[in-house]
Coordinates of C-alpha atoms (C1' of nucleotides) in Angstrom, one line a residue:
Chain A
X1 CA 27.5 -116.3 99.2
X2 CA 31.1 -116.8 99.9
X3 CA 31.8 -120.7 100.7
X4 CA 34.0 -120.5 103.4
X5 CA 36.3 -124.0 103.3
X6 CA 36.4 -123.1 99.7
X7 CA 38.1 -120.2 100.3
X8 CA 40.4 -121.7 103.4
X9 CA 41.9 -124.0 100.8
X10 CA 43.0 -121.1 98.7
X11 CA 44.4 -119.6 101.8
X12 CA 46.1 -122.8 103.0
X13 CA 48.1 -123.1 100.2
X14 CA 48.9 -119.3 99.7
X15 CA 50.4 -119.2 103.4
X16 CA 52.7 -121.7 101.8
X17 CA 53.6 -119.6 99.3
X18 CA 54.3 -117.1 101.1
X19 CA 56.1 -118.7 104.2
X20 CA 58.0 -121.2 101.5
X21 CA 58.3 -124.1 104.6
X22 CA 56.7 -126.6 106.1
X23 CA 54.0 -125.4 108.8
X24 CA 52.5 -127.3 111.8
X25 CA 49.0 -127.6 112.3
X26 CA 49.2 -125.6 115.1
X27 CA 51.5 -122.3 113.2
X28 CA 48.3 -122.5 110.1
X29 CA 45.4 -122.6 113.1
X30 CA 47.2 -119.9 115.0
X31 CA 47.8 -117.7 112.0
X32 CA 44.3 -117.8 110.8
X33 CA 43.2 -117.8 114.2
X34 CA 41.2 -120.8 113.3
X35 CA 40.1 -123.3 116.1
X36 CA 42.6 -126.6 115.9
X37 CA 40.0 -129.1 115.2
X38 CA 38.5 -127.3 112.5
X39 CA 42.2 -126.9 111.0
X40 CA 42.6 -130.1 111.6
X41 CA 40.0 -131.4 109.1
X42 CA 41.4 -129.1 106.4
X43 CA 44.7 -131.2 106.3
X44 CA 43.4 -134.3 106.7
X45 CA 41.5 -133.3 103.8
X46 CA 44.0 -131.7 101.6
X47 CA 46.9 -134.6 102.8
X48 CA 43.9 -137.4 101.9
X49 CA 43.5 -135.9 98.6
X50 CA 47.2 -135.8 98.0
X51 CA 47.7 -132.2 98.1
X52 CA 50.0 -131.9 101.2
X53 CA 52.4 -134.0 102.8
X54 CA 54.7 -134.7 105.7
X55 CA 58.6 -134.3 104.5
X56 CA 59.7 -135.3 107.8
X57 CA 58.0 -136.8 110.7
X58 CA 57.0 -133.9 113.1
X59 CA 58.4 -131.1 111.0
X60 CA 54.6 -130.1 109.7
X61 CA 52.8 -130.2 106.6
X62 CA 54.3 -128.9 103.3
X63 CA 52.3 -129.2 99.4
X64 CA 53.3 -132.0 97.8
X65 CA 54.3 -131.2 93.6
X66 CA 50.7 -132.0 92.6
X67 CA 49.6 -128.9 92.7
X68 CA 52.3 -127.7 90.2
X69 CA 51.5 -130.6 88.1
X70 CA 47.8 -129.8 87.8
X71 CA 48.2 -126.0 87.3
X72 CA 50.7 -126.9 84.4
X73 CA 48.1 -128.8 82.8
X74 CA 45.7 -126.2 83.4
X75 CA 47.6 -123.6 82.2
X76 CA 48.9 -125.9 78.5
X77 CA 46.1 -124.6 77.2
X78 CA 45.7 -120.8 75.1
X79 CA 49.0 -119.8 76.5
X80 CA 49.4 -116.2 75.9
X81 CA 51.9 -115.8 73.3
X82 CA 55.7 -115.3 75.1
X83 CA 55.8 -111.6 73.4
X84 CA 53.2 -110.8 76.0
X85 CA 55.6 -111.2 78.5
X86 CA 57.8 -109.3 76.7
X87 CA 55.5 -107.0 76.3
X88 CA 54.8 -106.1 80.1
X89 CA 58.2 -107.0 80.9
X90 CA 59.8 -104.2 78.8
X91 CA 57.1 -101.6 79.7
X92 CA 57.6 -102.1 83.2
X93 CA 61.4 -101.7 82.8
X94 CA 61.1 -98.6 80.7
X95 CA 58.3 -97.1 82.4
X96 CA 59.4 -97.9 85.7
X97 CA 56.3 -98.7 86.8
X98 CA 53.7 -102.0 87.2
X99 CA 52.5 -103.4 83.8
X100 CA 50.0 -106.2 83.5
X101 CA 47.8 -107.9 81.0
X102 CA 44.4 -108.3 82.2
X103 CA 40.9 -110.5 80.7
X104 CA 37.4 -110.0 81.4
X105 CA 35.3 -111.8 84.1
X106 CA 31.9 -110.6 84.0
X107 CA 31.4 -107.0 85.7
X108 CA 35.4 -107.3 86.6
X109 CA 38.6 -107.0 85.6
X110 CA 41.4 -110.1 86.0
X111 CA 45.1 -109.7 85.8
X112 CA 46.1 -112.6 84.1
X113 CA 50.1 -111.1 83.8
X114 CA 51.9 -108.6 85.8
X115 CA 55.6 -106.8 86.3
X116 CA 55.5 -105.3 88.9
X117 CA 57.7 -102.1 89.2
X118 CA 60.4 -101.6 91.4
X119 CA 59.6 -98.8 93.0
X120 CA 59.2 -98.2 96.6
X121 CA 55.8 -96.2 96.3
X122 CA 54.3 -98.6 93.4
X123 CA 51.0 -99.8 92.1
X124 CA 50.6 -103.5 93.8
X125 CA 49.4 -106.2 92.0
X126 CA 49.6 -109.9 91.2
X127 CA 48.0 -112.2 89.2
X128 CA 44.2 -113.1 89.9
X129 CA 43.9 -109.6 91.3
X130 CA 40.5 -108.2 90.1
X131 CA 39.4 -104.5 90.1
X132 CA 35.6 -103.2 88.7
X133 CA 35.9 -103.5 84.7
X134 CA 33.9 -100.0 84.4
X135 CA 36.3 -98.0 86.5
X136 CA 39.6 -98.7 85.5
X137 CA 41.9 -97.9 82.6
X138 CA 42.4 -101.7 81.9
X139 CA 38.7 -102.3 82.1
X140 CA 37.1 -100.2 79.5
X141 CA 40.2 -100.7 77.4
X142 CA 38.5 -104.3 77.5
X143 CA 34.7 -102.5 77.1
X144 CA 36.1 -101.0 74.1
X145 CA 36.2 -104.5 72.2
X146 CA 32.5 -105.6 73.3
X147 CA 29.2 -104.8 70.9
X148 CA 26.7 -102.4 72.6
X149 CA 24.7 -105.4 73.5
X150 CA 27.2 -107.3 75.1
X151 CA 28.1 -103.7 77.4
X152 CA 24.6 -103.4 77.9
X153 CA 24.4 -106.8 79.2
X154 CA 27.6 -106.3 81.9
X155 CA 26.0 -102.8 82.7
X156 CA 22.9 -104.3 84.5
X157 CA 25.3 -106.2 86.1
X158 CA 27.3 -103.4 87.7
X159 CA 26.6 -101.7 91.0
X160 CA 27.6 -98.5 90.6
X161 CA 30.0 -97.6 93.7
X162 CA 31.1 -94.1 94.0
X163 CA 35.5 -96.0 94.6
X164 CA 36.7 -92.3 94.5
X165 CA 36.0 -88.9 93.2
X166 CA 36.2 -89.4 89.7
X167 CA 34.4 -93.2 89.7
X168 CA 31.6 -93.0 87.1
X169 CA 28.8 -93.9 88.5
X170 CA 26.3 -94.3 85.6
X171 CA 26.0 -95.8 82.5
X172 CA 26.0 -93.1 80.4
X173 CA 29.0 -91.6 82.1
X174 CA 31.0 -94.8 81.4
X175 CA 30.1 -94.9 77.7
X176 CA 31.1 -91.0 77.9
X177 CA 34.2 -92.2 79.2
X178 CA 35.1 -94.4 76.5
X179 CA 33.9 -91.9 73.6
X180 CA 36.5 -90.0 75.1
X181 CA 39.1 -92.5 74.8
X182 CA 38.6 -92.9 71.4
X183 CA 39.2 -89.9 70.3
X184 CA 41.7 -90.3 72.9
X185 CA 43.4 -93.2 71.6
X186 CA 43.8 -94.8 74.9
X187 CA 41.7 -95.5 78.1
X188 CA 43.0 -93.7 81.4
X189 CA 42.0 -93.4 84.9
X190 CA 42.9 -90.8 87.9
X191 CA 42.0 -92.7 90.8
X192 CA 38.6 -93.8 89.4
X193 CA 39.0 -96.8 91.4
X194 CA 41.8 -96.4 93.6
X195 CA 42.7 -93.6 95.3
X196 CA 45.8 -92.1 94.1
X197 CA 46.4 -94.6 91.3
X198 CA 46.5 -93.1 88.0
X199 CA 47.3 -95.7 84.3
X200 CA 46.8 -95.9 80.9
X201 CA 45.4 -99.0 78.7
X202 CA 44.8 -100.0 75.4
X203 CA 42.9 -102.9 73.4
X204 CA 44.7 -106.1 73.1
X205 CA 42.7 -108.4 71.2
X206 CA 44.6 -111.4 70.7
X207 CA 43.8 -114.6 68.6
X208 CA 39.8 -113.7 69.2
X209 CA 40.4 -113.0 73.3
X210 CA 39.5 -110.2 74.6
X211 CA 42.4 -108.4 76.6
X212 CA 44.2 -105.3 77.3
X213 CA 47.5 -103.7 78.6
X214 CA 48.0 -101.3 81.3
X215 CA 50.9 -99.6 82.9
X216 CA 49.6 -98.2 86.4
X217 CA 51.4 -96.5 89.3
X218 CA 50.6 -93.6 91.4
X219 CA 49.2 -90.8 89.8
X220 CA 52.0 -87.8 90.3
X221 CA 54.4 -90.2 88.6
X222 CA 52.0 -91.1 85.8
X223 CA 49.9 -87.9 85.3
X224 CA 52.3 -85.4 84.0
X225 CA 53.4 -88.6 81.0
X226 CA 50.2 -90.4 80.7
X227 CA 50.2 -89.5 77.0
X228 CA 54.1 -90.4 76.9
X229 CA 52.9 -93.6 78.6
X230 CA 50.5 -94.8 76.3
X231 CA 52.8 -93.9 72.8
X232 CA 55.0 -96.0 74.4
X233 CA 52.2 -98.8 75.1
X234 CA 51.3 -98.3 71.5
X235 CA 55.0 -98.4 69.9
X236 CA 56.0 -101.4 72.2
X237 CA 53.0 -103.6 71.1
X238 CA 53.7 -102.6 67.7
X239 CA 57.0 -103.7 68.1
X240 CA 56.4 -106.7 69.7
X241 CA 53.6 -108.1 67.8
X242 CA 54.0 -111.0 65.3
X243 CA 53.1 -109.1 61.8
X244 CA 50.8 -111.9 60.5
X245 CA 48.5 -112.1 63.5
X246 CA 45.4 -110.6 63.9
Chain B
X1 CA 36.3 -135.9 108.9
X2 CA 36.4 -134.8 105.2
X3 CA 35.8 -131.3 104.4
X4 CA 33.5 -131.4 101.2
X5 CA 33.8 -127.8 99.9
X6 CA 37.4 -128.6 100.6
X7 CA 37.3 -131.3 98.5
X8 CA 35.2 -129.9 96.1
X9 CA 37.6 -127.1 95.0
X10 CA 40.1 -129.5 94.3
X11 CA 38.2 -131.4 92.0
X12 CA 37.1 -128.5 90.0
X13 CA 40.3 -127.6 89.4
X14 CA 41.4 -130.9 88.8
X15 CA 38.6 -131.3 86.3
X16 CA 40.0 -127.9 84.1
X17 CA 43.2 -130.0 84.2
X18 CA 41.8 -133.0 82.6
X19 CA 38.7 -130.6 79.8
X20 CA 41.8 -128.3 79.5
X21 CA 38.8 -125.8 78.0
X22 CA 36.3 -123.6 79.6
X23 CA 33.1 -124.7 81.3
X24 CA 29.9 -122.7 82.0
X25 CA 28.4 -123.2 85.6
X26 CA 26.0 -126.1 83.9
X27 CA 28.4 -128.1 82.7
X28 CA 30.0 -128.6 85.9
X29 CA 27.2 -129.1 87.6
X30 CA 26.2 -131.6 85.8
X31 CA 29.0 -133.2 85.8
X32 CA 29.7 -133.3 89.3
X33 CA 26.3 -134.2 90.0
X34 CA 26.1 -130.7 92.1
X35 CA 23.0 -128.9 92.6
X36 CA 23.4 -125.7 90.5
X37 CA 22.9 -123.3 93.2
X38 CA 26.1 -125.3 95.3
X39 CA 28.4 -124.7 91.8
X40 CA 27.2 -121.0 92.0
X41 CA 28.6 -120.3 95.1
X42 CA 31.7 -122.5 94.5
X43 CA 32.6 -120.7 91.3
X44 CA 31.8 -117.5 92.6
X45 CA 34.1 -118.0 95.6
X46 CA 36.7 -119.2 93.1
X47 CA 36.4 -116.4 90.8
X48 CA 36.5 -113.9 94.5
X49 CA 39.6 -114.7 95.0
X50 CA 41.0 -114.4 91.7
X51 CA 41.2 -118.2 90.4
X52 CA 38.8 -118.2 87.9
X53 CA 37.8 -115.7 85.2
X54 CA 35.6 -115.7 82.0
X55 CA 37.8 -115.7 79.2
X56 CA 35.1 -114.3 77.0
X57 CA 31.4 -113.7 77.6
X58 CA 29.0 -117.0 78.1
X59 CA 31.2 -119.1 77.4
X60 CA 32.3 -120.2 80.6
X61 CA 34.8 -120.1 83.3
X62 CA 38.7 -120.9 83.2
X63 CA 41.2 -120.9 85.5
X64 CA 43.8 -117.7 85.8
X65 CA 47.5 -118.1 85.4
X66 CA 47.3 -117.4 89.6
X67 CA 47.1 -120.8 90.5
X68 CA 50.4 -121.8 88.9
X69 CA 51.7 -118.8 90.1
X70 CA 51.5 -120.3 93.2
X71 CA 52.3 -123.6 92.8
X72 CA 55.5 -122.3 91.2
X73 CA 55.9 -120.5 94.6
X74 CA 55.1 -123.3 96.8
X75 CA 57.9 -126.1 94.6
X76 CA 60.8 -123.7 94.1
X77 CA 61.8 -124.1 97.6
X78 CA 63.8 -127.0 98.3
X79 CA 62.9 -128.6 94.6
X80 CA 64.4 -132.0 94.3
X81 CA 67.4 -132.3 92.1
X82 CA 67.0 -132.3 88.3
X83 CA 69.0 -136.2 88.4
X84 CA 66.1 -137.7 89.9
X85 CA 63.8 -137.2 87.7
X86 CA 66.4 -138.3 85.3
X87 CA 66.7 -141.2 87.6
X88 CA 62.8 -142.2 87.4
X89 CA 62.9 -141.3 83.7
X90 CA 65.7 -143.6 83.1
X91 CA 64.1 -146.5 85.1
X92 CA 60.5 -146.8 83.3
X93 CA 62.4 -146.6 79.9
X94 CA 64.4 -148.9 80.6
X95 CA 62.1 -151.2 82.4
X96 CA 58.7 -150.0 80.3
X97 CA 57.4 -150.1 84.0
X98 CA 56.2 -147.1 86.5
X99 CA 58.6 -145.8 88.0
X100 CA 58.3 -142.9 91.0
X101 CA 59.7 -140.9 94.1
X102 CA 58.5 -141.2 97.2
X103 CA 57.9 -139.1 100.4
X104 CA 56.6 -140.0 103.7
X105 CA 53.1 -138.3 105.5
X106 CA 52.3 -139.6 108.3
X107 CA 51.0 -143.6 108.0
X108 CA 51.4 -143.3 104.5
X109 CA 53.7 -142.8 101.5
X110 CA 53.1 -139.8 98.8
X111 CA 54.0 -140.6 95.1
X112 CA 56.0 -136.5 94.4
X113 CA 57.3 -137.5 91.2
X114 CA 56.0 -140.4 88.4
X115 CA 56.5 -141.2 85.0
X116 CA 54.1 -143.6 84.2
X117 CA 54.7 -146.7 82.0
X118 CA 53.8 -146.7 78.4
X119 CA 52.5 -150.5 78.5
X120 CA 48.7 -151.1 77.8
X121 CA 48.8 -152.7 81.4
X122 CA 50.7 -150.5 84.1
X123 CA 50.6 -149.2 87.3
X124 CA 48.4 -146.3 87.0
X125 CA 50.0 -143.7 89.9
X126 CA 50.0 -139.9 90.0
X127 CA 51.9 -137.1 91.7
X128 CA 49.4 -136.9 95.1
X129 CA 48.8 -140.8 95.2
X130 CA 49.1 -142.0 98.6
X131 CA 49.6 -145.4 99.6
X132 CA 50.0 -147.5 103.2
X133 CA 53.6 -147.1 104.0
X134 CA 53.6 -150.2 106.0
X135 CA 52.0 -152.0 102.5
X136 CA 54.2 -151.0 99.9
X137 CA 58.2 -151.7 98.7
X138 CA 58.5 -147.9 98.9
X139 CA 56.5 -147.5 101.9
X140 CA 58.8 -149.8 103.7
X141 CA 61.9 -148.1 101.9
X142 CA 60.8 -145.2 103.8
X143 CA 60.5 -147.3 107.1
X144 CA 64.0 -148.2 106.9
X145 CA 65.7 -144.8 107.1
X146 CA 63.7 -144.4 110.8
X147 CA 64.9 -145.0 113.9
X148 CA 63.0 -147.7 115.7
X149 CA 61.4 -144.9 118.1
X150 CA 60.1 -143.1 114.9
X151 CA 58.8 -146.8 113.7
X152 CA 57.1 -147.4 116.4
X153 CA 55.1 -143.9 116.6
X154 CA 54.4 -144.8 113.2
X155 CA 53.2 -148.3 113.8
X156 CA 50.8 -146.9 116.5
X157 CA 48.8 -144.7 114.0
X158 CA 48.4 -147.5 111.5
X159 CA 45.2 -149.3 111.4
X160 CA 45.9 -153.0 110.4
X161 CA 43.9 -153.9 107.2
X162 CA 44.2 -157.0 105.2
X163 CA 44.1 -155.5 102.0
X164 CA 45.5 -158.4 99.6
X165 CA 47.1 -161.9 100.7
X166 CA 50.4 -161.0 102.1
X167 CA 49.9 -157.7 103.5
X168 CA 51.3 -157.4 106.9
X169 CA 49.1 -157.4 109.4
X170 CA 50.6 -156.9 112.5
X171 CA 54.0 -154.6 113.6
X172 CA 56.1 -157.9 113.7
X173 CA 55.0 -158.8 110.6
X174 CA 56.1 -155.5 109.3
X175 CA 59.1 -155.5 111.2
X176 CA 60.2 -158.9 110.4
X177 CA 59.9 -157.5 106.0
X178 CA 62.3 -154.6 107.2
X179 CA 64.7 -157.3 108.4
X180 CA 64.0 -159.1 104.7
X181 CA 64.6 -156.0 103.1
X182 CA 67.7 -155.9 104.8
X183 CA 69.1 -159.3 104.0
X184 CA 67.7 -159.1 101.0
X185 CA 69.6 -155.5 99.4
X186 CA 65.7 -154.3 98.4
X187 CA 62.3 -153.3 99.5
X188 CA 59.9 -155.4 97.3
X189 CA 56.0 -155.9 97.6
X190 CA 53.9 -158.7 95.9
X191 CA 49.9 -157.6 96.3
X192 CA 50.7 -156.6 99.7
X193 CA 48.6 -153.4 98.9
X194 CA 47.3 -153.7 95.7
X195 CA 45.9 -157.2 93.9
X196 CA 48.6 -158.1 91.0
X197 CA 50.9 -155.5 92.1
X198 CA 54.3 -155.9 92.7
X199 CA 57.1 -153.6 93.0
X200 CA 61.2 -152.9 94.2
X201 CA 62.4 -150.3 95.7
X202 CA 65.7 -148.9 97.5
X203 CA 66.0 -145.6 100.1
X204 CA 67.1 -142.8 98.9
X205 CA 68.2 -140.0 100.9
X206 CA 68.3 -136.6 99.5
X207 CA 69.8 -133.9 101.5
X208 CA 68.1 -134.4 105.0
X209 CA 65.0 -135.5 103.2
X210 CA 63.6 -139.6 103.8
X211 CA 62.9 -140.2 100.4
X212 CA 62.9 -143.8 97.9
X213 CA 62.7 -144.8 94.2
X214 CA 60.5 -147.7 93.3
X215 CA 59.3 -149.4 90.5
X216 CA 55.9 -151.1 89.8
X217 CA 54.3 -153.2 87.6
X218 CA 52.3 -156.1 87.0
X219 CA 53.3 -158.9 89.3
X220 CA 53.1 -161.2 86.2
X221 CA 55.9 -158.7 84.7
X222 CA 57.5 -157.6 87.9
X223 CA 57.9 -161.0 89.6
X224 CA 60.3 -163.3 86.8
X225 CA 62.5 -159.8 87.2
X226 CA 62.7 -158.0 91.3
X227 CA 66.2 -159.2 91.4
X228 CA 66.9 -157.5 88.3
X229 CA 64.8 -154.3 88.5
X230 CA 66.3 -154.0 92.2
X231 CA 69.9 -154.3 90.5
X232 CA 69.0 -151.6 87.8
X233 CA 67.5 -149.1 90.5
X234 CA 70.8 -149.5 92.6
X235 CA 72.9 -149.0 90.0
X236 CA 71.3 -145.8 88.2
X237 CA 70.8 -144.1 91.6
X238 CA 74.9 -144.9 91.3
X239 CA 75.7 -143.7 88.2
X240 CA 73.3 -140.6 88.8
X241 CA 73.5 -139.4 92.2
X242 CA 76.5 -136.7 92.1
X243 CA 79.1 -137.9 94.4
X244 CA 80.0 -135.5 96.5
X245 CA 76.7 -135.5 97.7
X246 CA 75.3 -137.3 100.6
Chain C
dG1 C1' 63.9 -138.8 135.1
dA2 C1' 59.8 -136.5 136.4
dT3 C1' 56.6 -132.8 135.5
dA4 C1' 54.6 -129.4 132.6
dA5 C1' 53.3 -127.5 128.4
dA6 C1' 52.1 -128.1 123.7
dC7 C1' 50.3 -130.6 120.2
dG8 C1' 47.3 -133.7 117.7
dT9 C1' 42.9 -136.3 117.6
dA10 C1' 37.9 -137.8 118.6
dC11 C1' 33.1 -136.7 119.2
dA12 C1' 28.5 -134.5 120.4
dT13 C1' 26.0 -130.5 119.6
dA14 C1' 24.4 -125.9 118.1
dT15 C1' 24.6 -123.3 114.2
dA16 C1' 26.5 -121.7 110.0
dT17 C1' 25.8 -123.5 105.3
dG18 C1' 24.3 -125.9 101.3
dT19 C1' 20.3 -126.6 98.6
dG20 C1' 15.4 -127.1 96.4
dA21 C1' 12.2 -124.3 94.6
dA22 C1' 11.0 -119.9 92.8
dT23 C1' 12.4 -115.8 90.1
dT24 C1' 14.8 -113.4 86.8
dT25 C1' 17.6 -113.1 82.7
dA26 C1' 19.4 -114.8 78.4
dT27 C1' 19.1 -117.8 74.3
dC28 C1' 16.9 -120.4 70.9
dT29 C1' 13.2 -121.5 67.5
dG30 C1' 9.5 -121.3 64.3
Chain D
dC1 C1' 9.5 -110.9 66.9
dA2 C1' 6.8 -113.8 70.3
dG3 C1' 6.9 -117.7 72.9
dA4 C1' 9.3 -121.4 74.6
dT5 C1' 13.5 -123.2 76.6
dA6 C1' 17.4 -123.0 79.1
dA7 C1' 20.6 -120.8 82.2
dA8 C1' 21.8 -118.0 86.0
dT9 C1' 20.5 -115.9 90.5
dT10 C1' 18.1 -115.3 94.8
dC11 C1' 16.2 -116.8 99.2
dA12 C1' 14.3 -119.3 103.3
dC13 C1' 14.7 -123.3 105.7
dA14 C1' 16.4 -128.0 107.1
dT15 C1' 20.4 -130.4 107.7
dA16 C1' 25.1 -131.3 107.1
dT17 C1' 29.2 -129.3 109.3
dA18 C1' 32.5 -126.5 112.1
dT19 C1' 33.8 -126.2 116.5
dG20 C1' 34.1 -126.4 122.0
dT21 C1' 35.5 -129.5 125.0
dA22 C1' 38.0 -133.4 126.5
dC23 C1' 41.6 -136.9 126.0
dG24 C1' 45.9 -139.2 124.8
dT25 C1' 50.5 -138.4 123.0
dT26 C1' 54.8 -136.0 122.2
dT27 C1' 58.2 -132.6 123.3
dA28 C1' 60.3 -129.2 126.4
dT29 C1' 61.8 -127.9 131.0
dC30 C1' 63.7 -128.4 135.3

DNA sequence: GATAAACGTACATATATGTGAATTTATCTG
DNA sequence: CAGATAAATTCACATATATGTACGTTTATC
């Protein structure tokens, strides 16, 4: 069950940073199309709790800084290493296409760092994005680092959707899948998810996490160079990658 | 009305900010004192929407890196001026008390940027603390840059509470301290709001924006010293502020 | 300066939602 | 490797909660 306020705070402050300026109560009800009492109570809530503010009288509400200080703390802790940045950085400006670094969370996949490519026609993603861990390049790059038992465990988990043509929709098929990348030496998918959206992914097991890297665009830019892609994955992590650490 | 679930995601988040680690749907329970099927939805909404992942298997949730992605959204827009924080630096190492900026919302005053006082007793405030703006030195230093129709709106909204011995409890009363502040070069507060707490602060302007500095203490610290501490604030906004600036 | 429109706020009520208890799944222990 | 213990899910129901409606206030228009 989805908690609804829960996820009208989220929203709240996402309008924000997307607009970037202060919004009446009446602009957020309107463009949520939620009734003006109920949005109301939402920022009397989030003001009394010393999450949004008035910057000038009548002018609307905008987030006060305390949002940024929390999610600093928050985020103190395990940094990735700054050569993962790097690391996505460079592929996305060599590849010309969207590079991320993505985690596990249960039966999905997170983004937890992404360049996006410049491209007009381009793989869209942000941070937080999530896509099925089973049927994507990034995801059973992260597969790849569990034990059996620990698969076995998120398999029971999945519900096998049929996303597109090539989605494997069994369990065998997925540890088919990641035989063959293996002998591969890199995970890929051709729209096993997403329609038209091709990438390539490999293990990126950092300090004891569990994570991977992708570079993912649409699949007539990455088909015919997939293998060309994920050399250069290799190579760049390679390069990047303090020689002491694990 | 308070929203709870509203409420509620805030203080999970704000709980990662304080544990800085991961927490399995238990702990937080527990330590919210939520029943366990409540936290289940709540995490599971928050992980929906891409806040909060499993960093590894069992061993709890964290937040993703989207969260400060957003609040680095949200506060580069109209991001105050690196001097002040300088300027509130400066002023609780020099005067070993709390200093902080200040920002209107409605009938009260949001603290948006604190450095807190290294003494064993101190003003404990926060980026998000609110406090009566009729009640406080930088409350009323907000007051002052309104015009009297903007006052009086204001003075409409406030409910009157007697919340230490010489808070003001009536719009003369409040009025009449404006006209002190005045005379007197400063904004100050002795227990108005808070028992033992006393503070001095001055306006402070910032590009369009009704903002003021203040600095708080102990009364028993404060007191022998407004003048003083007044002087000092004055006189580093001075030497700070750049000049061509309004 | 008067009138109209928009906005913000309060409250009672029907209903969407949170929750206690039951079920399933995972982990620990001898 | 069982059996026990703890954690994570699910579900039906009562109740806490979102909202329709109405009112006062502020801003815009004429």
């Amino acid at each position: 069950m989805i908690v609804r306020q829960a996820a009208n705070v989220l929203e709240i402050m996402e309008f924000f940073a997307q607009t970037r300026k202060p919004a009446t109560l009446a602009e957020i009800a309107d463009h949520f199309g939620w009734p003006r009492s109920s949005t109301f109570n939402l920022l009397a809530t989030l003001s009394e709790k010393g999450y949004l503010y008035e910057p000038r009288p009548r002018a609307g509400f905008y987030p006060t800084p305390r949002l940024l200080a929390m999610a600093q703390m928050i985020s103190e802790v395990e940094p990735l290493p700054p050569w993962t940045h790097t690391l996505v950085a460079d592929l996305s400006a060599e590849t010309g296409e969207t590079a991320s670094i993505v985690a596990p969370a249960g039966v999905m996949a997170v983004f937890i760092d992404v360049v996006e490519s410049q491209a007009a026609i381009r793989y869209f993603a942000t941070i937080g994005h999530r896509v099925p861990i089973h049927a994507t390049a990034s995801g059973r790059a992260l597969l790849l680092q569990y034990s059996q038992e620990e698969r076995d465990s998120v398999y029971r988990k999945i519900e096998f959707k049929q996303y597109g043509p090539s989605t494997p929709i069994s369990i065998d098929a997925v540890e088919a899948e990641l035989r063959n990348s293996i002998d591969r030496g890199f995970c890929q998918s051709f729209g096993d998810y997403s329609r038209d959206l091709a990438g390539a992914a490999i293990p990126l097991p950092i300090g004891g996490r569990r994570l991977s890297v992708v570079v993912a665009g649409p699949e007539f830019r990455i088909g015919p160079r997939v293998q060309e892609v994920a050399a250069l994955i290799a190579r760049t992590v390679d390069r990047l990658r303090p020689k002491a650490a694990a």
